[in-house]
Amino acid sequence: MLTELELAHLRAEVAARPLPRHVGIIMDGNGRWAEQRSLPRLEGHRRGSDSVREVTRAARKLGLPALTLYAFSAQNWQRPPDEVSGLMDLLRDYLHRERPEIMDNGIRLHAIGELDRLPARVRDPLEELRRDSAGNSDMVLTLALSYGGREEIVAMARRVAEDARAGALRLDSIDAEAIEERLWTAGLPPLELVVRTSGEVRVSNFLLWQLAYAEIHLTETLWPDFGEEALLVALDDFQQRERRFGKTSAQTRRAR
Ligand code: FPP
């Protein structure tokens, strides 16, 4: 852990260099965090929602344009019913509790995923906060809820087929842009950094299309222990990378 002075120094260094336009986080390790302390798994998720608040605050202060958090996957419905229900309660509480902070800080709340599968106690406050924060423009916070990258690609393929059948999209106009316009992430900045916590080295169905040119930062830190310092370390790591997009190192340096 850094001292206050070292943290302030890292914060200033990171803020002075170009930030990624869009950061995605696979928040993992809540269960292990709880098990290591002989606590119920839900306590890990509860502490995880405190990390959501701290990381969102830090991202907003730094001026990150977009943050996407993988809060509940399409596959997470298969967890024990008590855990699913506890997670839905945490999401409901989060949406009520964080509303003032989101509104006061110019944050636009957005959500991606199969949102109609969410229970009304989550869907209703989510829709309300989405609507009320729609005019905010300082940062977009996207919650991936009942989200799966393959599910998103299937939904996109259906929209492409429907638009083609309706005559709104010609087959020779189907390109990367036409696809991006039909993904759930349409309108968000390109994903430039993905962070995965808890030492796992998997993509786990997160933003599959969008990951194409994202940098990946892996950390052993469990999500409930992830806070401002860990976010700054991930951003610092991103800022050391050379992003080449298929070109050579020399070409990339010339274009800078
Ligand atoms: C993965 O940990 C985490 C989740 C499945 C849920 C993430 C949820 C939160 C951080 C809290 C609620 C979210 C918001 C936005 C308020 P895991 O349970 O798979 O951990 P494990 O691999 O150690 O078991």
Short mmCIF file of N, CA, C and O and ligand atoms in Angstrom, two decimals, residues 27-33 41 45 48-49 52 70-71 76 79 83 87 90-91 94 143 223, ligand 1:
data_model
loop_
_atom_site.label_atom_id
_atom_site.label_comp_id
_atom_site.label_asym_id
_atom_site.label_seq_id
_atom_site.Cartn_x
_atom_site.Cartn_y
_atom_site.Cartn_z
N MET A 27 -15.09 -7.32 -12.25
CA MET A 27 -14.95 -7.24 -10.78
C MET A 27 -15.06 -8.66 -10.23
O MET A 27 -16.14 -9.20 -10.14
N ASP A 28 -13.93 -9.25 -9.87
CA ASP A 28 -13.95 -10.66 -9.46
C ASP A 28 -13.28 -10.83 -8.11
O ASP A 28 -12.39 -10.06 -7.75
N GLY A 29 -13.71 -11.85 -7.39
CA GLY A 29 -13.04 -12.20 -6.13
C GLY A 29 -13.82 -11.85 -4.87
O GLY A 29 -13.29 -11.99 -3.77
N ASN A 30 -15.08 -11.42 -5.02
CA ASN A 30 -15.87 -11.08 -3.83
C ASN A 30 -16.06 -12.31 -2.94
O ASN A 30 -15.96 -12.22 -1.71
N GLY A 31 -16.36 -13.44 -3.58
CA GLY A 31 -16.61 -14.67 -2.82
C GLY A 31 -15.36 -15.10 -2.07
O GLY A 31 -15.42 -15.41 -0.86
N ARG A 32 -14.22 -15.08 -2.74
CA ARG A 32 -12.97 -15.50 -2.07
C ARG A 32 -12.61 -14.55 -0.93
O ARG A 32 -12.15 -14.97 0.12
N TRP A 33 -12.83 -13.27 -1.15
CA TRP A 33 -12.55 -12.28 -0.10
C TRP A 33 -13.33 -12.65 1.17
O TRP A 33 -12.79 -12.62 2.27
N ARG A 41 -20.69 -15.22 1.54
CA ARG A 41 -20.30 -14.67 0.23
C ARG A 41 -20.93 -13.29 -0.01
O ARG A 41 -20.31 -12.40 -0.59
N HIS A 45 -19.82 -9.46 -1.60
CA HIS A 45 -20.48 -8.64 -2.62
C HIS A 45 -20.80 -7.24 -2.05
O HIS A 45 -20.70 -6.25 -2.74
N GLY A 48 -17.85 -5.37 -2.07
CA GLY A 48 -17.59 -5.09 -3.49
C GLY A 48 -18.36 -3.87 -3.96
O GLY A 48 -17.88 -3.09 -4.78
N SER A 49 -19.56 -3.67 -3.42
CA SER A 49 -20.31 -2.49 -3.87
C SER A 49 -19.70 -1.21 -3.28
O SER A 49 -19.82 -0.14 -3.87
N VAL A 52 -17.14 -0.32 -5.74
CA VAL A 52 -17.76 0.31 -6.91
C VAL A 52 -17.85 1.82 -6.68
O VAL A 52 -17.49 2.63 -7.53
N TYR A 70 -18.62 -4.81 -14.88
CA TYR A 70 -19.32 -6.09 -15.11
C TYR A 70 -19.89 -6.52 -13.76
O TYR A 70 -19.21 -7.13 -12.95
N ALA A 71 -21.16 -6.17 -13.53
CA ALA A 71 -21.75 -6.38 -12.21
C ALA A 71 -22.49 -7.70 -12.09
O ALA A 71 -22.62 -8.25 -11.00
N ASN A 76 -24.50 -15.60 -14.49
CA ASN A 76 -24.62 -15.53 -13.02
C ASN A 76 -26.02 -15.93 -12.51
O ASN A 76 -26.18 -16.21 -11.32
N ARG A 79 -26.24 -19.08 -10.35
CA ARG A 79 -25.76 -19.18 -8.96
C ARG A 79 -26.93 -19.55 -8.03
O ARG A 79 -28.09 -19.43 -8.42
N GLU A 83 -28.02 -16.26 -3.42
CA GLU A 83 -26.94 -15.34 -3.81
C GLU A 83 -27.45 -14.39 -4.89
O GLU A 83 -27.19 -13.18 -4.85
N LEU A 87 -27.69 -10.40 -4.49
CA LEU A 87 -27.03 -9.47 -5.42
C LEU A 87 -28.03 -8.46 -5.98
O LEU A 87 -27.71 -7.27 -6.13
N LEU A 90 -28.59 -5.86 -3.43
CA LEU A 90 -27.45 -4.93 -3.38
C LEU A 90 -27.52 -3.92 -4.52
O LEU A 90 -27.23 -2.73 -4.34
N LEU A 91 -27.92 -4.40 -5.70
CA LEU A 91 -28.03 -3.49 -6.85
C LEU A 91 -29.13 -2.46 -6.61
O LEU A 91 -28.95 -1.27 -6.89
N TYR A 94 -27.84 -0.01 -4.13
CA TYR A 94 -26.83 0.83 -4.77
C TYR A 94 -27.51 1.95 -5.58
O TYR A 94 -27.14 3.12 -5.49
N LEU A 143 -23.34 -0.01 -16.25
CA LEU A 143 -23.39 -1.26 -15.50
C LEU A 143 -23.76 -2.37 -16.48
O LEU A 143 -24.77 -2.27 -17.19
N TRP A 223 -11.65 -7.97 -5.67
CA TRP A 223 -12.42 -6.75 -5.91
C TRP A 223 -12.73 -5.94 -4.64
O TRP A 223 -12.59 -4.71 -4.65
C1 FPP B 1 -17.56 -11.80 -8.87
O1 FPP B 1 -17.10 -12.30 -7.64
C2 FPP B 1 -18.51 -10.74 -8.67
C3 FPP B 1 -19.83 -10.78 -9.00
C4 FPP B 1 -20.44 -11.97 -9.63
C5 FPP B 1 -20.75 -9.69 -8.70
C6 FPP B 1 -20.16 -8.31 -8.73
C7 FPP B 1 -21.02 -7.49 -7.86
C8 FPP B 1 -20.63 -6.46 -7.10
C9 FPP B 1 -19.28 -5.92 -7.11
C10 FPP B 1 -21.55 -5.79 -6.13
C11 FPP B 1 -22.78 -5.20 -6.68
C12 FPP B 1 -22.55 -4.33 -7.86
C13 FPP B 1 -22.88 -3.03 -7.94
C14 FPP B 1 -22.73 -2.28 -9.20
C15 FPP B 1 -23.40 -2.30 -6.77
P1 FPP B 1 -17.27 -13.84 -7.33
O2 FPP B 1 -18.47 -14.00 -6.47
O3 FPP B 1 -17.29 -14.63 -8.58
O4 FPP B 1 -15.96 -14.12 -6.52
P2 FPP B 1 -15.21 -15.51 -6.41
O5 FPP B 1 -14.68 -15.84 -7.78
O6 FPP B 1 -14.12 -15.21 -5.42
O7 FPP B 1 -16.20 -16.51 -5.89
#
